[in-house]
XYZ file of C-alpha atoms in Angstrom:
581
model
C 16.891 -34.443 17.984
C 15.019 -37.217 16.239
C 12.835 -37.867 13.627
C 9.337 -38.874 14.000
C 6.566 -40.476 12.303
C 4.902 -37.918 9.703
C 1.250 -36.867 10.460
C -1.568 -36.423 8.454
C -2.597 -32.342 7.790
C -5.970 -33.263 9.377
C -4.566 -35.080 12.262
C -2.343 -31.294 13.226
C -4.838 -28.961 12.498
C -7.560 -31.149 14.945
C -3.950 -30.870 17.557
C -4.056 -26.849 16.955
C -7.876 -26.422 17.521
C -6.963 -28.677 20.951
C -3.934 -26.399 21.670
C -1.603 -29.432 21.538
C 0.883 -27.176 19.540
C 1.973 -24.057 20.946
C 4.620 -21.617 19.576
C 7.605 -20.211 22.253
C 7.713 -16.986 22.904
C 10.659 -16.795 20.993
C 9.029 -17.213 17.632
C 8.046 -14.727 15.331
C 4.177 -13.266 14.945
C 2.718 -14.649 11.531
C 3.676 -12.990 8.374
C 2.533 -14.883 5.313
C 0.762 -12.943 2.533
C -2.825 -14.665 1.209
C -0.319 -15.384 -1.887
C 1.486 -17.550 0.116
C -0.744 -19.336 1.608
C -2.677 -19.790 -1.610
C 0.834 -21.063 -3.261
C 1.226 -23.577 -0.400
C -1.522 -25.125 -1.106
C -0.676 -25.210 -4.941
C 2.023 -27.328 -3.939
C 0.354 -29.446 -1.600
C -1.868 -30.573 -4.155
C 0.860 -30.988 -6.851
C 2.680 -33.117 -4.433
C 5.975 -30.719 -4.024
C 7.635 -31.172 -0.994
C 6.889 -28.164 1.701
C 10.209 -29.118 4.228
C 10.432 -31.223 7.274
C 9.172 -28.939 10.740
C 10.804 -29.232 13.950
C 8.851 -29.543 17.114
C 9.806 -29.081 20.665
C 8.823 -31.165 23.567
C 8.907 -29.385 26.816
C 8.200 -31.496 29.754
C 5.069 -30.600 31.996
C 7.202 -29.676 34.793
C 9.581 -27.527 33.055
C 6.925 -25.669 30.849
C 6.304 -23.058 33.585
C 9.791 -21.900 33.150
C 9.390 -20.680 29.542
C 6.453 -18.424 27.752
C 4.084 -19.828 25.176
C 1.599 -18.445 22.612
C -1.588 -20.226 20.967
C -1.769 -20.221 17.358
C -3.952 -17.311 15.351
C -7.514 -18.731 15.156
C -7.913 -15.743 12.894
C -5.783 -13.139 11.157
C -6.800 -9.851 11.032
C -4.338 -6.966 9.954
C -5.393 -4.072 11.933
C -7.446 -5.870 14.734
C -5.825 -9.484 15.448
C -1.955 -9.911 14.020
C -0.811 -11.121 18.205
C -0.743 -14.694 19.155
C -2.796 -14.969 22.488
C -0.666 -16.113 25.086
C -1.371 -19.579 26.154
C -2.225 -21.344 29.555
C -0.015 -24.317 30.185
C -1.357 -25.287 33.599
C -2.654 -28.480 32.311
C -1.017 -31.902 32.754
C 0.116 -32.275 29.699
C 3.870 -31.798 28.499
C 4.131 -28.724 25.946
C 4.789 -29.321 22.107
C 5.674 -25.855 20.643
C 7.044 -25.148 17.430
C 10.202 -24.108 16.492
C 10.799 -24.752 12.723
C 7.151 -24.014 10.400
C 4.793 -21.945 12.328
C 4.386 -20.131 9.303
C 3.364 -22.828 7.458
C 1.148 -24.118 10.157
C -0.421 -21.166 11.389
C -1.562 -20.907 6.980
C -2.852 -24.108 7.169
C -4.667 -23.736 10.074
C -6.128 -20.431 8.858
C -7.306 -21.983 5.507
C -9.261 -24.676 6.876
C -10.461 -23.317 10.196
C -9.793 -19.581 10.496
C -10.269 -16.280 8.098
C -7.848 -13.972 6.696
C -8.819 -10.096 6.474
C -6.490 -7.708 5.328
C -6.917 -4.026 4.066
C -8.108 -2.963 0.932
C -5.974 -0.773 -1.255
C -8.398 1.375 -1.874
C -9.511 1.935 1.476
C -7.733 4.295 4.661
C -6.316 1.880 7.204
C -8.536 2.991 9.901
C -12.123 2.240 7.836
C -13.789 -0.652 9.611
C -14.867 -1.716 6.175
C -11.319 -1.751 4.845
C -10.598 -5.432 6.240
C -13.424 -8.074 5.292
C -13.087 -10.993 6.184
C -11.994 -14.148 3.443
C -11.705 -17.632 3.170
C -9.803 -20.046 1.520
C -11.714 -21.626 -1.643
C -10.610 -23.714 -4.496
C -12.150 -23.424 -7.810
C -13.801 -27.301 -9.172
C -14.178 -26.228 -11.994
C -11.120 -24.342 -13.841
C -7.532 -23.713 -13.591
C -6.071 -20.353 -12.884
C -4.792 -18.158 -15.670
C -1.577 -17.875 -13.616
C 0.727 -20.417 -15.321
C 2.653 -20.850 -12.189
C -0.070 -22.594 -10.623
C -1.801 -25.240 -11.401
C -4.890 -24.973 -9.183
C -7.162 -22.023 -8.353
C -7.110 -21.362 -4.887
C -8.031 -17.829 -3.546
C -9.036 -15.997 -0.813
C -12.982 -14.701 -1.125
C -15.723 -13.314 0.676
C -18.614 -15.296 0.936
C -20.617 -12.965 -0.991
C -18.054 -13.419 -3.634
C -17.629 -17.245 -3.395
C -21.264 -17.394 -4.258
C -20.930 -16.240 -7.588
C -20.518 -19.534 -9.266
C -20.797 -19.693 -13.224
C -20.150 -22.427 -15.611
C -16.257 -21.804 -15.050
C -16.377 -21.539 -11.366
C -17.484 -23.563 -8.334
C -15.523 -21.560 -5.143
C -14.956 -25.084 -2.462
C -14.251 -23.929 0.995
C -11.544 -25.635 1.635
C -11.971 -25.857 5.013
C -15.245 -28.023 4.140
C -12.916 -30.710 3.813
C -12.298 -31.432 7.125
C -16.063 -32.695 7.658
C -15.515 -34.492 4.579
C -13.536 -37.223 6.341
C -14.696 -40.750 4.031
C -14.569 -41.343 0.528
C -17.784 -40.792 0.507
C -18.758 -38.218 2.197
C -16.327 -36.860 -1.082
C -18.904 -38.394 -3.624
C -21.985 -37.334 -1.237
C -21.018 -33.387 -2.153
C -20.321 -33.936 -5.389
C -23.885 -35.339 -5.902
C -25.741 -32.474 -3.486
C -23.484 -29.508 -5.377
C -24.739 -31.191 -8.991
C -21.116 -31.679 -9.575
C -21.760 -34.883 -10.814
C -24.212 -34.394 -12.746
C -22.837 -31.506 -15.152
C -23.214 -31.679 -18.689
C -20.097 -30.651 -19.603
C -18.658 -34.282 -18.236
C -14.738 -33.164 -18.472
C -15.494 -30.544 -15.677
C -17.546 -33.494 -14.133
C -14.113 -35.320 -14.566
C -12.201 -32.632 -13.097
C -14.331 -31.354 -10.241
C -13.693 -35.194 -9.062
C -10.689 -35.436 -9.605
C -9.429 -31.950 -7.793
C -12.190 -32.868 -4.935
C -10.391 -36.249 -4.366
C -7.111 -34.819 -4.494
C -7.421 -32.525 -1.190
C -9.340 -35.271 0.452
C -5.553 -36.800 0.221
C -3.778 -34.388 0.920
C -5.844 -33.478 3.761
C -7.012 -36.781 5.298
C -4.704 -39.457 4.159
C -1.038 -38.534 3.013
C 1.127 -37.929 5.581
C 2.626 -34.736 4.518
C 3.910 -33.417 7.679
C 7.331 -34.839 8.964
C 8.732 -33.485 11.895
C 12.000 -33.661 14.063
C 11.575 -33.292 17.604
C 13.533 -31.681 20.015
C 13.297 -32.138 23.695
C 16.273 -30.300 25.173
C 15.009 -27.757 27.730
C 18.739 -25.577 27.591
C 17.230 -22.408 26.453
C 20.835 -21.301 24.647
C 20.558 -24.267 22.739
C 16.904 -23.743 21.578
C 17.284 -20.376 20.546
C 20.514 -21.359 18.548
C 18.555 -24.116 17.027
C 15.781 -21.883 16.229
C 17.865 -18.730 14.913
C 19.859 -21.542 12.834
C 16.313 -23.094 11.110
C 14.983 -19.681 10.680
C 17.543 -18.836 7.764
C 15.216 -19.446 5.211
C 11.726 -19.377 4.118
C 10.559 -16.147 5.526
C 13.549 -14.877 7.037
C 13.826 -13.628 10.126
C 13.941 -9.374 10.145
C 16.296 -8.230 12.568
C 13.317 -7.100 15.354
C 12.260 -10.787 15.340
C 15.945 -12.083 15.708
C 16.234 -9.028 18.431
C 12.858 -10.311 20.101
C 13.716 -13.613 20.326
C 17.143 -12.714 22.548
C 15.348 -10.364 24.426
C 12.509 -12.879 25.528
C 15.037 -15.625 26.531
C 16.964 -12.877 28.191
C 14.831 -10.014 29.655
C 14.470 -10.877 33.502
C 11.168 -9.258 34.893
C 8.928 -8.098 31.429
C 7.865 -9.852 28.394
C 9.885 -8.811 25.885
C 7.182 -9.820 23.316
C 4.013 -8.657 24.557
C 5.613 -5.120 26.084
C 6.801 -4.566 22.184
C 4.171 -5.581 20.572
C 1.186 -3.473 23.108
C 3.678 -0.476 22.694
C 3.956 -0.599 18.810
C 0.054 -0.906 18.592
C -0.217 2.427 21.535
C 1.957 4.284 19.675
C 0.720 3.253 15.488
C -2.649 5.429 17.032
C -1.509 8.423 18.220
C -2.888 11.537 16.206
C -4.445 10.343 12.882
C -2.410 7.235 12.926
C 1.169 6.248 12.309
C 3.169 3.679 11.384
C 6.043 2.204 13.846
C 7.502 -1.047 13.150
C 9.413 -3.166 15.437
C 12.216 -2.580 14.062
C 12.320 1.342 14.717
C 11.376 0.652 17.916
C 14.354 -1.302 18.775
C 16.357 0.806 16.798
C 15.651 3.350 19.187
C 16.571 1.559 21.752
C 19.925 0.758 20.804
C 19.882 4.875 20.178
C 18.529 5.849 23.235
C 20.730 3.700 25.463
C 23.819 5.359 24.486
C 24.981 1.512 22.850
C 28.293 2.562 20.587
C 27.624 0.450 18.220
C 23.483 1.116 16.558
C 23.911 -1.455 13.657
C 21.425 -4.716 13.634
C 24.506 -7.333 14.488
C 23.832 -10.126 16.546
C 26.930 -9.397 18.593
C 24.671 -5.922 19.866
C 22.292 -8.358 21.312
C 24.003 -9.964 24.220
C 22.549 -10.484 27.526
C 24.182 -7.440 28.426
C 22.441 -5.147 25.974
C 19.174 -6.837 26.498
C 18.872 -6.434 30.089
C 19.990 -2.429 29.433
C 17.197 -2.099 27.141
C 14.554 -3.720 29.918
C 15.985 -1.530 32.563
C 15.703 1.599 30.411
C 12.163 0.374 28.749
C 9.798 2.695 30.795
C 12.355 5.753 30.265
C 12.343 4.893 26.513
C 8.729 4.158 25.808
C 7.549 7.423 26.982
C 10.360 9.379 25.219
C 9.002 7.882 21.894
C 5.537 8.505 23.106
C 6.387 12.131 23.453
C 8.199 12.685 20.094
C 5.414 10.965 18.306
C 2.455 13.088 20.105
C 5.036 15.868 19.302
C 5.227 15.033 15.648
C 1.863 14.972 15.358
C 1.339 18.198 16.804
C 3.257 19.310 13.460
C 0.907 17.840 11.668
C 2.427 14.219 10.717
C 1.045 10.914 10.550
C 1.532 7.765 8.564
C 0.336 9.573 5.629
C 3.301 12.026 5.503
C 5.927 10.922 7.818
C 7.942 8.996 4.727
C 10.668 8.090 7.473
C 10.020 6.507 10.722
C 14.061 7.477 11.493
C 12.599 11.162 12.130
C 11.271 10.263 15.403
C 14.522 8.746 17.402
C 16.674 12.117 17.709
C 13.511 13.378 18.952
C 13.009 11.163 21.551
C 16.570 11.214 21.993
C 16.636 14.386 22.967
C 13.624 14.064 25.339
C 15.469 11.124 27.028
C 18.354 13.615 27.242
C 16.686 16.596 28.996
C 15.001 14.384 31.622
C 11.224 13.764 29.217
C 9.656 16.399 30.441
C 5.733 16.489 30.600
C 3.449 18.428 28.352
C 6.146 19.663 25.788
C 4.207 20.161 23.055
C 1.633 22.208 24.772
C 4.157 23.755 27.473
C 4.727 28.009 26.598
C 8.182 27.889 27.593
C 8.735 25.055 24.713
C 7.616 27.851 22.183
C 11.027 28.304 20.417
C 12.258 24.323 21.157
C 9.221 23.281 19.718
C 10.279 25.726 16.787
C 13.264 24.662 15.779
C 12.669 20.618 16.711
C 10.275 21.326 13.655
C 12.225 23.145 11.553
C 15.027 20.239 12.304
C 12.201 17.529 11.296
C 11.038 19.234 8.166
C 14.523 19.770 6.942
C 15.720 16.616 7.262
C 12.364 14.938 6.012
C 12.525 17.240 2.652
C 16.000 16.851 2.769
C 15.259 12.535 2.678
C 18.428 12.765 5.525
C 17.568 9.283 6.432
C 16.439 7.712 3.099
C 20.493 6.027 3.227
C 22.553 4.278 5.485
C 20.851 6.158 8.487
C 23.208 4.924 11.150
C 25.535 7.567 9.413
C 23.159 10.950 10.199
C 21.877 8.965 13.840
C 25.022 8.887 15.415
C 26.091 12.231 14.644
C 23.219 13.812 15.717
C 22.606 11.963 18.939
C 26.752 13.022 20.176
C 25.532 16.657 19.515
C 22.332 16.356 21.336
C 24.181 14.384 24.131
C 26.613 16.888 24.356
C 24.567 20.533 23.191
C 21.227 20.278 24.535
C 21.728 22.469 27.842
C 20.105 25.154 26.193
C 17.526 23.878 23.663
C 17.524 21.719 20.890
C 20.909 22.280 19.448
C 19.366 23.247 15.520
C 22.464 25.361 14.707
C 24.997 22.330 15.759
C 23.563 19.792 13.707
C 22.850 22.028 10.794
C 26.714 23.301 10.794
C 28.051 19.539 11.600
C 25.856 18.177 7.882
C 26.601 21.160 5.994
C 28.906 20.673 2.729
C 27.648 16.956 2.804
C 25.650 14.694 0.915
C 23.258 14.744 4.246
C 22.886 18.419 3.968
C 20.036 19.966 6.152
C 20.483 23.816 4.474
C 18.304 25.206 1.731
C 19.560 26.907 -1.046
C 17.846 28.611 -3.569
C 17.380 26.236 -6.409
C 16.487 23.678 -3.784
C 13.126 26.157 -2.399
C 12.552 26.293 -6.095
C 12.603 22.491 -6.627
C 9.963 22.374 -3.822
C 7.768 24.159 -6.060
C 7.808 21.038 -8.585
C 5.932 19.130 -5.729
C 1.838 18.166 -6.864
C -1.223 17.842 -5.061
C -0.796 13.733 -4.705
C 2.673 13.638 -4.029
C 4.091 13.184 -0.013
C 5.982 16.095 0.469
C 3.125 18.046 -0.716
C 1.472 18.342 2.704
C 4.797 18.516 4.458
C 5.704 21.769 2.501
C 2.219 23.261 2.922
C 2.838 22.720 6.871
C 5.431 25.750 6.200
C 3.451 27.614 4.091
C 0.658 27.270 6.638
C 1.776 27.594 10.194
C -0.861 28.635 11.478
C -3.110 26.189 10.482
C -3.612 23.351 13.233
C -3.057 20.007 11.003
C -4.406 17.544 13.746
C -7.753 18.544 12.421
C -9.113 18.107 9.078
C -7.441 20.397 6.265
C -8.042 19.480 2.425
C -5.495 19.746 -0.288
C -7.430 21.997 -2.316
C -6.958 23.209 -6.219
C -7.974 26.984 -5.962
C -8.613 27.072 -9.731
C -11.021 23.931 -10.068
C -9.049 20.748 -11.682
C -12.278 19.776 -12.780
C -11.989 22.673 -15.028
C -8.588 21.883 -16.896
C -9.853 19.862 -20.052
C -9.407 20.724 -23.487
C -13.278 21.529 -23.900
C -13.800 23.455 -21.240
C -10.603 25.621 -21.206
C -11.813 26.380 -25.144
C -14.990 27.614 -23.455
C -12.542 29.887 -21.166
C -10.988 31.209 -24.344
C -7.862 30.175 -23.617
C -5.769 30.433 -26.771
C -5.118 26.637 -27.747
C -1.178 27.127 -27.900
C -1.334 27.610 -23.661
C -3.800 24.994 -23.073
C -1.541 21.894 -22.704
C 0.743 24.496 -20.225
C -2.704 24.864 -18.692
C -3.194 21.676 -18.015
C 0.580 20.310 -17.365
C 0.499 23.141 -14.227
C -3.144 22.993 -12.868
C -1.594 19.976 -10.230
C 1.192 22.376 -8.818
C 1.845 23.389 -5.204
C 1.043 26.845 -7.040
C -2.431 26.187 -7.292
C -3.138 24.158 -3.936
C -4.183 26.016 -0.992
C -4.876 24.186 2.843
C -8.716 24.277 3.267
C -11.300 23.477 6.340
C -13.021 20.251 5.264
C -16.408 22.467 5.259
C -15.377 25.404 2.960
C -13.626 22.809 0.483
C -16.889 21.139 0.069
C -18.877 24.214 -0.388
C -16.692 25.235 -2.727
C -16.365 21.742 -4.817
C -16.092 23.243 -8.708
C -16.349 26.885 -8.542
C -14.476 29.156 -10.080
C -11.857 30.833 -7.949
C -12.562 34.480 -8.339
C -16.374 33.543 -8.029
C -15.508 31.522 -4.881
C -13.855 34.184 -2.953
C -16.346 37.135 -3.889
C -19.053 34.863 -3.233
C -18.005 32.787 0.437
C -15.186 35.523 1.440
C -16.937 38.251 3.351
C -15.529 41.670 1.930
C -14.054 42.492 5.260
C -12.111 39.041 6.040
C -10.832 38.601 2.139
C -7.558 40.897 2.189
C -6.151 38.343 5.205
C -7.531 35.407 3.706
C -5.410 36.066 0.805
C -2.807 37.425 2.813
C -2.751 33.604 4.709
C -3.274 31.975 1.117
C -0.870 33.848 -0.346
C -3.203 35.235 -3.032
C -1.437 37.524 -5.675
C -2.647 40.997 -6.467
C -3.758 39.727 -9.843
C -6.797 39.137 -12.328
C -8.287 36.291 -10.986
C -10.183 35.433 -14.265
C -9.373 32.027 -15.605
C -7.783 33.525 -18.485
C -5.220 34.657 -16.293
C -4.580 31.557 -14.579
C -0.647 31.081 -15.964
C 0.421 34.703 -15.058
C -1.694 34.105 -11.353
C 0.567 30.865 -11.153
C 3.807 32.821 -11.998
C 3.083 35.758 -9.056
C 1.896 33.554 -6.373
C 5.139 30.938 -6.337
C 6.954 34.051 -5.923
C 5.209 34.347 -2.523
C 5.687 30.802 -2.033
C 9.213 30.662 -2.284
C 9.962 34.554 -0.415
C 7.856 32.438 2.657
C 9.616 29.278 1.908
C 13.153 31.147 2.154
C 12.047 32.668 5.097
C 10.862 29.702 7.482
C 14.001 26.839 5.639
C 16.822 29.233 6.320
C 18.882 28.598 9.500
């Protein structure tokens, strides 16, 4: 390993566009947040050092014996987060990167590429959730962070346009056309830069302008060491060695990298990363990491040992797991379209652990086809959900998971002859802190749970059984929330010495009901009582509140603390009912 000459930033990025760099298939995907990037270039411009990078030279006629990636041209979350993979049958020798493809791949991304990621305010699977940003640097102010010392951020067009007297947004990747001097001075004249009255932002918009034509086109800010063993072994050592810091590697990307260099007949990488996106859209939508996924592989091939170590990764393991991969892809297929069956999706699945007993257990009984559909399944089906709920309410896996996995997998290994063994598991966890049982102050608790909270929907999924939750159900308030204010209960006559109990309850499981998307918008504001006597025909409204578990009460709004009161009653004689075993 030696060192080389240091580069310009220009001189790379040009060497990216050409696909002169390419990353092994051993490296990680991309993973820097627009904060990141931003803060690189912060310290690009305030001349910090960003570390040497190590390269890899692989000669031309050795490159077909390894797997190689281009860089991300652009980064989207949902729609583009997987490095293409690259052609090498040119005549060139291959320079991939083993040390800074993080840093790189920003780089790249800020002067040539865009960066889209979701909106927080937005559902993940809105087109409109993910526009697309570039990097810009403000000419004309400093940041009100005090950790940085230059405004860079990540903008829209539409929303770089909005210039003001404290803000001119510079596309940083402008700068690469701006290779002279003077093609510097040349924008600062067409932008009326120069020309501002206010001559200290004059002074500054230079002077920041000038500053990334440096660091872009004339320090040499990127030194390198360059490797050019082609030992494999030695590589990844190097690269699992380098990794350490920075970004660290997560124990799927360490796993990933042993399983490329080691899996004989599949891509490691690409089947992982094609199986994680299948499976993230079954049903409304999940959310499967790599890690779970190879956690379930270490599950479902019987390894003794589950725990992330590197010594669980040998060549031995590896080449288990690629032998077993079709056998344990479909069993996690199957467990997820089962899960969702229940209902469950990203949105209320708050562990992804749930899902590996399942498959487990699907592994175990030789994955049939069509289980969640299949009439002889009725009563597994049953008590695989009852198993799932439990533990979910019960957060079994919100700790040191290995400790309820192992457990439960010997039982289902060992008990599954005749069904899903629920009464096994539930006796081996009972009298511990991993306790699947409900007693009676915990089907109270449940009660506690509100209309935005997780578990909400998870309860309501017992309360409701036979509603179908792959289809659209609404968390509704059956007395209107719209309708707890201090004004308008007055207006109710409700005395003021309830009104703040009023109010403090109206969010309760008590008062939410599972509605059809349709009726919940008909019924937007309007008083309950009105509601059912209104949309209810007379001959349908005993079972509908039957289903809802409406109390043989005044429904006036007067009455709404004493309607409250009757109905959890119901809730928890159903809830005692379905959460004993």
């Amino acid at each position: 390993m030696s060192f080389q000459t240091p580069l310009t930033i220009s001189e790379v990025i040009n060497d990216i566009h050409s696909k002169k760099y390419l990353l092994p298939s051993i490296q990680r995907e991309f993973v820097w947040s627009s904060e990141q990037i931003s803060m690189l270039f912060d310290s690009l411009m305030r001349d910090y050092p960003i570390s040497s990078f190590l390269f890899w030279k692989v000669p031309k006629e050795k490159a077909s014996e390894f797997k190689f990636y281009e860089f991300l041209r652009d980064f989207h979350q949902r729609e583009n987060r997987h490095n293409p993979k690259a052609d090498i049958n040119g005549s060139d020798d291959v320079m991939a990167v083993l040390d800074g493809q993080q840093r790189l791949t920003s780089l790249y991304l800020a002067l040539k590429g865009t960066y889209a990621t979701k909106l927080a305010y937005k559902k993940w699977d809105n087109p409109l959730a993910y526009p697309k940003k570039k990097l810009y640097l403000n000419l004309l102010g400093t940041p009100e962070n005090i950790s940085y010392e230059y405004e860079f951020e990540f903008l829209t067009d539409a929303e770089a346009a909005r210039s003001d007297a404290d803000h001119h947004w510079f596309p940083v990747g402008k700068m690469l056309d701006l290779k002279e001097q003077y093609d510097v001075m040349n924008y600062m004249i067409e932008a009326g830069l120069s020309s501002n009255p206010d001559k200290e932002k004059a002074k500054y918009a230079n002077k920041v302008l000038y500053k990334l034509h440096s660091v872009i086109h004339i320090n040499k800010i990127i030194s390198y060491y360059l490797e050019q063993s082609t030992e494999l072994d030695k590589v990844l050592n190097i690269f699992i060695r380098v990794n350490s810091g920075g970004t660290t590697l997560s124990y799927s990307d360490l796993l990933l990298s042993f399983a490329t260099a080691q899996w004989e007949t599949r891509d490691a990488r690409e089947e992982i990363n094609e199986f994680v996106d299948e499976i993230n859209q079954i049903g409304r939508g999940f959310k499967i990491s790599k890690d779970i996924v190879l956690k379930a592989c270490l599950v479902l091939c019987d390894m003794s040992d589950i725990s992330f170590k590197v010594d669980n990764f040998n060549r031995t393991n590896m080449l288990l797991i690629e032998k077993e991969w079709d056998n344990i892809t479909k069993a996690i297929r199957d467990a997820l379209v089962l899960i969702s069956s229940f209902g469950f999706s990203r949105e209320n699945m708050t562990s992804n652990n749930l899902m590996i007993p399942i498959a487990y257990y699907f592994k175990t009984i030789g994955l049939p086809n069509n289980f969640e559909t299949s009439t002889s399944k009725i009563e597994d089906r049953k008590n695989i959900k009852l198993w799932f709920i439990s533990a979910l309410l019960k957060r079994v896996f919100s700790f040191a998971p290995d400790g309820a996995l192992k457990p439960m997998r010997e039982i289902i290994k060992s008990q599954s002859s005749n069904g899903f063994p629920i009464d096994a598991i539930f006796a081996k966890f009972k009298g511990t802190n991993r306790a699947l049982q409900f007693t009676d102050d915990d089907i109270e608790n449940l009660l506690y749970s509100k209309y935005n909270h997780g578990e909400t929907l998870v309860i309501l999924s017992i309360l409701y059984p036979w509603a179908d939750l792959k289809h659209n159900f609404h968390l509704d308030h059956m007395f209107p929330k719209s309708k707890f204010t201090d004004k308008r209960l007055k207006t109710y006559g409700i005395p003021d010495e309830k009104i703040s109990d009023f109010k403090a309850n109206c969010n309760y499981i008590g008062n939410i009901q599972l509605l059809e998307e349709i009726p919940n918008i008909e019924k937007k504001a309007m008083d309950f009582n009105k509601w059912l006597n209104e949309k209810i025909p007379a001959g349908e409204l005993k079972d509908y509140k039957q289903k809802h578990y409406v109390p043989n009460v005044s429904l006036d709004f007067s009455n709404f603390d004493v309607f409250l009161e009757e109905r959890e009653k119901l809730l928890i004689q159903k809830l005692k009912t379905e959460l004993r075993k």
